[in-house]
Every structure is written in structure tokens, then in C-alpha cells.
PDB file of C-alpha atoms in Angstrom:
ATOM      1  CA  PRO A 923     -62.854   5.363  18.617  1.00 90.00           C
ATOM      2  CA  THR A 924     -59.592   5.750  17.075  1.00 96.00           C
ATOM      3  CA  GLU A 925     -58.701   8.912  19.021  1.00 97.00           C
ATOM      4  CA  THR A 926     -59.387   7.433  22.160  1.00 97.00           C
ATOM      5  CA  LYS A 927     -57.342   4.535  21.219  1.00 98.00           C
ATOM      6  CA  ASN A 928     -54.617   6.752  20.424  1.00 98.00           C
ATOM      7  CA  ARG A 929     -54.842   9.023  23.602  1.00 98.00           C
ATOM      8  CA  VAL A 930     -54.224   6.201  25.560  1.00 99.00           C
ATOM      9  CA  LEU A 931     -51.262   5.116  23.619  1.00 99.00           C
ATOM     10  CA  SER A 932     -49.742   8.553  23.669  1.00 99.00           C
ATOM     11  CA  ALA A 933     -50.125   8.801  27.593  1.00 99.00           C
ATOM     12  CA  LEU A 934     -48.326   5.583  27.748  1.00 99.00           C
ATOM     13  CA  ALA A 935     -45.909   6.912  25.628  1.00 99.00           C
ATOM     14  CA  GLU A 936     -45.510   9.951  27.878  1.00 98.00           C
ATOM     15  CA  LEU A 937     -45.288   8.029  31.301  1.00 98.00           C
ATOM     16  CA  LEU A 938     -42.486   5.402  30.220  1.00 98.00           C
ATOM     17  CA  PRO A 939     -39.655   7.827  30.103  1.00 98.00           C
ATOM     18  CA  ARG A 940     -41.204   9.883  33.206  1.00 98.00           C
ATOM     19  CA  ARG A 941     -41.347   6.574  35.202  1.00 98.00           C
ATOM     20  CA  LYS A 942     -37.797   5.275  34.254  1.00 98.00           C
ATOM     21  CA  ALA A 943     -36.738   5.265  37.456  1.00 98.00           C
ATOM     22  CA  LEU A 944     -39.539   2.476  38.693  1.00 98.00           C
ATOM     23  CA  LEU A 945     -39.026   0.758  35.383  1.00 98.00           C
ATOM     24  CA  LEU A 946     -34.871   0.751  35.977  1.00 98.00           C
ATOM     25  CA  ALA A 947     -35.650  -0.527  39.728  1.00 98.00           C
ATOM     26  CA  GLU A 948     -38.101  -3.283  39.026  1.00 98.00           C
ATOM     27  CA  ASN A 949     -36.060  -4.652  36.284  1.00 98.00           C
ATOM     28  CA  GLU A 950     -32.804  -4.591  37.861  1.00 98.00           C
ATOM     29  CA  LYS A 951     -34.604  -6.939  40.461  1.00 98.00           C
ATOM     30  CA  ASP A 952     -35.236  -9.199  37.460  1.00 97.00           C
ATOM     31  CA  VAL A 953     -32.154  -9.119  36.126  1.00 97.00           C
ATOM     32  CA  ARG A 954     -30.014  -9.625  39.441  1.00 96.00           C
ATOM     33  CA  LYS A 955     -32.268 -12.576  39.828  1.00 95.00           C
ATOM     34  CA  ALA A 956     -31.419 -13.830  36.513  1.00 95.00           C
ATOM     35  CA  GLU A 957     -27.971 -13.610  36.902  1.00 93.00           C
ATOM     36  CA  GLU A 958     -27.987 -15.578  40.495  1.00 92.00           C
ATOM     37  CA  GLY A 959     -29.808 -18.016  38.730  1.00 90.00           C
ATOM     38  CA  GLN A 960     -27.294 -18.504  35.924  1.00 86.00           C
ATOM     39  CA  MET A 961     -29.677 -17.627  33.112  1.00 89.00           C
ATOM     40  CA  PRO A 962     -28.008 -17.516  29.552  1.00 91.00           C
ATOM     41  CA  ARG A 963     -26.280 -14.149  28.737  1.00 92.00           C
ATOM     42  CA  ALA A 964     -28.424 -13.721  25.830  1.00 91.00           C
ATOM     43  CA  LEU A 965     -31.901 -14.039  27.642  1.00 91.00           C
ATOM     44  CA  ILE A 966     -30.483 -11.771  30.522  1.00 93.00           C
ATOM     45  CA  ASP A 967     -29.636  -9.341  27.666  1.00 94.00           C
ATOM     46  CA  ARG A 968     -33.464  -9.605  26.224  1.00 94.00           C
ATOM     47  CA  LEU A 969     -34.268  -9.223  29.715  1.00 95.00           C
ATOM     48  CA  ARG A 970     -32.645  -6.027  30.456  1.00 96.00           C
ATOM     49  CA  ILE A 971     -34.681  -2.598  30.194  1.00 97.00           C
ATOM     50  CA  ASP A 972     -32.009   0.856  29.936  1.00 97.00           C
ATOM     51  CA  ASP A 973     -32.863   4.070  28.285  1.00 97.00           C
ATOM     52  CA  THR A 974     -32.543   2.346  24.707  1.00 97.00           C
ATOM     53  CA  VAL A 975     -35.218   0.122  25.124  1.00 98.00           C
ATOM     54  CA  ILE A 976     -37.479   2.745  26.734  1.00 98.00           C
ATOM     55  CA  LYS A 977     -37.001   5.049  23.719  1.00 98.00           C
ATOM     56  CA  GLU A 978     -37.625   1.665  21.518  1.00 98.00           C
ATOM     57  CA  MET A 979     -40.800   1.255  23.071  1.00 98.00           C
ATOM     58  CA  VAL A 980     -42.007   4.728  22.838  1.00 99.00           C
ATOM     59  CA  ASP A 981     -41.119   5.011  19.495  1.00 98.00           C
ATOM     60  CA  SER A 982     -42.973   1.613  18.956  1.00 98.00           C
ATOM     61  CA  LEU A 983     -46.150   3.457  20.490  1.00 99.00           C
ATOM     62  CA  GLN A 984     -45.791   6.365  18.308  1.00 98.00           C
ATOM     63  CA  ASP A 985     -45.633   3.954  15.340  1.00 98.00           C
ATOM     64  CA  VAL A 986     -48.786   2.181  16.229  1.00 98.00           C
ATOM     65  CA  ILE A 987     -50.472   5.562  16.909  1.00 98.00           C
ATOM     66  CA  GLN A 988     -49.754   6.215  13.123  1.00 98.00           C
ATOM     67  CA  LEU A 989     -51.150   2.862  12.155  1.00 96.00           C
ATOM     68  CA  GLN A 990     -55.021   3.084  10.649  1.00 95.00           C
ATOM     69  CA  ASP A 991     -57.386   1.839  12.558  1.00 95.00           C
ATOM     70  CA  PRO A 992     -58.278  -1.289  11.034  1.00 94.00           C
ATOM     71  CA  VAL A 993     -61.811  -1.781  13.089  1.00 96.00           C
ATOM     72  CA  GLY A 994     -64.918  -1.186  10.682  1.00 95.00           C
ATOM     73  CA  GLU A 995     -62.641  -1.160   7.110  1.00 94.00           C
ATOM     74  CA  ILE A 996     -64.461  -2.917   4.773  1.00 94.00           C
ATOM     75  CA  VAL A 997     -61.597  -4.500   2.746  1.00 92.00           C
ATOM     76  CA  LYS A 998     -63.853  -6.682  -0.009  1.00 94.00           C
ATOM     77  CA  LEU A 999     -67.502  -5.743  -1.585  1.00 95.00           C
ATOM     78  CA  TRP A1000     -69.220  -7.459  -4.054  1.00 96.00           C
ATOM     79  CA  LYS A1001     -72.633  -7.659  -5.675  1.00 96.00           C
ATOM     80  CA  ARG A1002     -74.583 -10.920  -6.086  1.00 96.00           C
ATOM     81  CA  PRO A1003     -76.362 -11.699  -9.218  1.00 97.00           C
ATOM     82  CA  ASN A1004     -79.798 -10.464  -7.094  1.00 97.00           C
ATOM     83  CA  GLY A1005     -78.596  -7.090  -6.301  1.00 96.00           C
ATOM     84  CA  LEU A1006     -77.334  -8.081  -2.576  1.00 97.00           C
ATOM     85  CA  LEU A1007     -73.706  -6.714  -1.325  1.00 95.00           C
ATOM     86  CA  VAL A1008     -72.026  -8.706   0.343  1.00 96.00           C
ATOM     87  CA  GLY A1009     -68.741  -7.739   1.903  1.00 96.00           C
ATOM     88  CA  ARG A1010     -66.066  -8.263   4.249  1.00 96.00           C
ATOM     89  CA  MET A1011     -65.362  -5.745   7.134  1.00 95.00           C
ATOM     90  CA  ARG A1012     -62.834  -5.867   9.643  1.00 95.00           C
ATOM     91  CA  ILE A1013     -63.666  -6.303  13.439  1.00 95.00           C
ATOM     92  CA  PRO A1014     -61.849  -7.111  16.581  1.00 97.00           C
ATOM     93  CA  ILE A1015     -61.325 -10.977  17.317  1.00 95.00           C
ATOM     94  CA  GLY A1016     -62.383 -10.127  21.012  1.00 96.00           C
ATOM     95  CA  VAL A1017     -59.686 -11.376  23.441  1.00 97.00           C
ATOM     96  CA  ILE A1018     -56.348 -12.397  22.554  1.00 97.00           C
ATOM     97  CA  CYS A1019     -53.889 -13.966  24.815  1.00 98.00           C
ATOM     98  CA  ILE A1020     -49.925 -13.501  24.404  1.00 97.00           C
ATOM     99  CA  ILE A1021     -47.563 -15.695  26.105  1.00 96.00           C
ATOM    100  CA  TYR A1022     -43.697 -14.583  25.696  1.00 94.00           C
ATOM    101  CA  GLU A1023     -40.755 -14.640  27.876  1.00 88.00           C
ATOM    102  CA  SER A1024     -37.265 -12.868  28.651  1.00 85.00           C
ATOM    103  CA  ARG A1025     -38.420  -9.522  26.634  1.00 93.00           C
ATOM    104  CA  PRO A1026     -40.789  -6.959  28.873  1.00 95.00           C
ATOM    105  CA  ASN A1027     -40.890  -4.636  25.973  1.00 95.00           C
ATOM    106  CA  VAL A1028     -43.221  -6.831  24.409  1.00 96.00           C
ATOM    107  CA  THR A1029     -45.871  -6.093  26.994  1.00 97.00           C
ATOM    108  CA  VAL A1030     -45.905  -2.551  25.827  1.00 98.00           C
ATOM    109  CA  GLU A1031     -45.978  -3.591  21.834  1.00 97.00           C
ATOM    110  CA  ALA A1032     -48.529  -6.206  22.428  1.00 97.00           C
ATOM    111  CA  PHE A1033     -51.006  -4.260  24.288  1.00 98.00           C
ATOM    112  CA  SER A1034     -50.896  -1.370  21.610  1.00 98.00           C
ATOM    113  CA  LEU A1035     -51.307  -3.632  18.799  1.00 98.00           C
ATOM    114  CA  CYS A1036     -54.422  -5.199  20.544  1.00 98.00           C
ATOM    115  CA  LEU A1037     -55.852  -1.717  21.781  1.00 98.00           C
ATOM    116  CA  LYS A1038     -55.330  -0.539  18.274  1.00 98.00           C
ATOM    117  CA  SER A1039     -57.359  -3.346  16.726  1.00 97.00           C
ATOM    118  CA  GLY A1040     -59.726  -3.211  19.031  1.00 97.00           C
ATOM    119  CA  ASN A1041     -59.279  -6.484  21.099  1.00 97.00           C
ATOM    120  CA  GLY A1042     -58.897  -6.963  24.675  1.00 97.00           C
ATOM    121  CA  VAL A1043     -55.435  -8.965  25.686  1.00 98.00           C
ATOM    122  CA  ILE A1044     -54.335 -11.330  28.190  1.00 97.00           C
ATOM    123  CA  LEU A1045     -50.374 -10.787  28.576  1.00 97.00           C
ATOM    124  CA  LYS A1046     -48.372 -13.663  30.188  1.00 96.00           C
ATOM    125  CA  GLY A1047     -44.766 -12.722  30.621  1.00 94.00           C
ATOM    126  CA  GLY A1048     -42.398 -15.255  31.700  1.00 93.00           C
ATOM    127  CA  SER A1049     -41.487 -15.265  35.556  1.00 93.00           C
ATOM    128  CA  GLU A1050     -37.889 -13.790  34.947  1.00 94.00           C
ATOM    129  CA  ALA A1051     -39.392 -10.710  33.911  1.00 96.00           C
ATOM    130  CA  ALA A1052     -42.181 -10.572  36.807  1.00 96.00           C
ATOM    131  CA  HIS A1053     -41.256  -7.109  38.113  1.00 97.00           C
ATOM    132  CA  SER A1054     -40.621  -5.467  34.926  1.00 98.00           C
ATOM    133  CA  ASN A1055     -44.097  -6.727  33.603  1.00 97.00           C
ATOM    134  CA  ARG A1056     -45.743  -5.736  36.764  1.00 97.00           C
ATOM    135  CA  ALA A1057     -44.407  -2.189  36.609  1.00 98.00           C
ATOM    136  CA  LEU A1058     -45.322  -1.805  32.810  1.00 98.00           C
ATOM    137  CA  PHE A1059     -48.634  -3.365  33.505  1.00 97.00           C
ATOM    138  CA  GLY A1060     -49.337  -0.761  36.494  1.00 97.00           C
ATOM    139  CA  LEU A1061     -48.025   2.001  33.531  1.00 98.00           C
ATOM    140  CA  ILE A1062     -50.702   0.516  31.046  1.00 98.00           C
ATOM    141  CA  ARG A1063     -53.202   0.642  33.655  1.00 98.00           C
ATOM    142  CA  GLU A1064     -52.624   4.319  34.456  1.00 98.00           C
ATOM    143  CA  ALA A1065     -52.716   5.202  30.492  1.00 98.00           C
ATOM    144  CA  LEU A1066     -55.755   3.615  30.250  1.00 98.00           C
ATOM    145  CA  ASP A1067     -57.481   5.282  33.135  1.00 98.00           C
ATOM    146  CA  SER A1068     -56.396   8.474  32.564  1.00 98.00           C
ATOM    147  CA  GLN A1069     -58.285   8.497  29.373  1.00 97.00           C
ATOM    148  CA  GLY A1070     -61.283   7.149  30.926  1.00 97.00           C
ATOM    149  CA  VAL A1071     -60.737   3.458  29.440  1.00 97.00           C
ATOM    150  CA  SER A1072     -61.371   0.527  31.421  1.00 96.00           C
ATOM    151  CA  THR A1073     -58.441  -1.101  32.767  1.00 95.00           C
ATOM    152  CA  ASP A1074     -60.295  -4.366  32.148  1.00 94.00           C
ATOM    153  CA  VAL A1075     -59.201  -4.594  28.497  1.00 95.00           C
ATOM    154  CA  VAL A1076     -56.022  -5.921  29.325  1.00 95.00           C
ATOM    155  CA  TYR A1077     -54.947  -8.594  32.213  1.00 93.00           C
ATOM    156  CA  CYS A1078     -51.269  -9.279  33.152  1.00 86.00           C
TER     157      CYS A1078
END
């Protein structure tokens, strides 16, 4: 139900600032490795998590909470000559796979949109953000578990 989805997203929005020290420490490992590997500055900037990025992730979660739940919405309905009503209803796709790099905040944003739309998700972030993504994935699983939702809806 929509209420459960929104509670999971709210729980994650509360966890992000509370676990800031963990996120920053794990992200620093990724940034340090990227700098040692002489990754371009633009990619390192996208990789970095700071207070602003955490706030943006929280704001993004709040925005998704405010979205109308699309599942079950009838977007078109028409009557056939024989009187039969035919319609289009929005339903989940099933499982979505998202592959991305250098932006750990995508982990949270992609998860939130997939959850809201009723889809499971496989998240494959770039190896340069492995520590950051693992930390964020842990928080996502904690938020799901705290609301009694199976952690199997997301795989990272």
C-alpha cells in the first residue's frame, strides 16, 4: 500500500542524516581511491557525498513521498460498441535494473522511484562508489526492515 511505501521512504529520509558519519567515512574511502587512481576531477566531484548531497537525497525522498502512487491508476477507459468497458491501468513492471556510475545519490533516488511505482530494483553502481553504495544499500535495507517490508525488493 501507498502508506507503507511512504513510511519506508520517510524512514530512509530520517536515517540518512542520522548515519551521516558512516556515509561520509565510507564515501571518503571511495574518494581517496579515486584520487589515487587519478580519476578526472569532475567524476570525483560527482562521487563525493557531503552535507549538501545528504540534504538533496532527503529532499528527493520527500518529493517522492508527495507523488501520487501510480499503481492501480486507470489512465484511459472507453466503452466498446458491445457495451464492454476497456481500460488501461498502471501496474508495476516487475523488476527494474539500473546501472550507473560515480553518483552514489542515484542509489537512493532510483530505489525511491522504484519502490513508489511498486517495482523491485537491481542497482548496479560503479565500482568507484562501492563503499558509498554499500553504506546506502545498508540504510535502504534498514528502512525496509523497520517497516516490515521484505528487503528482497532491492538488490545492490
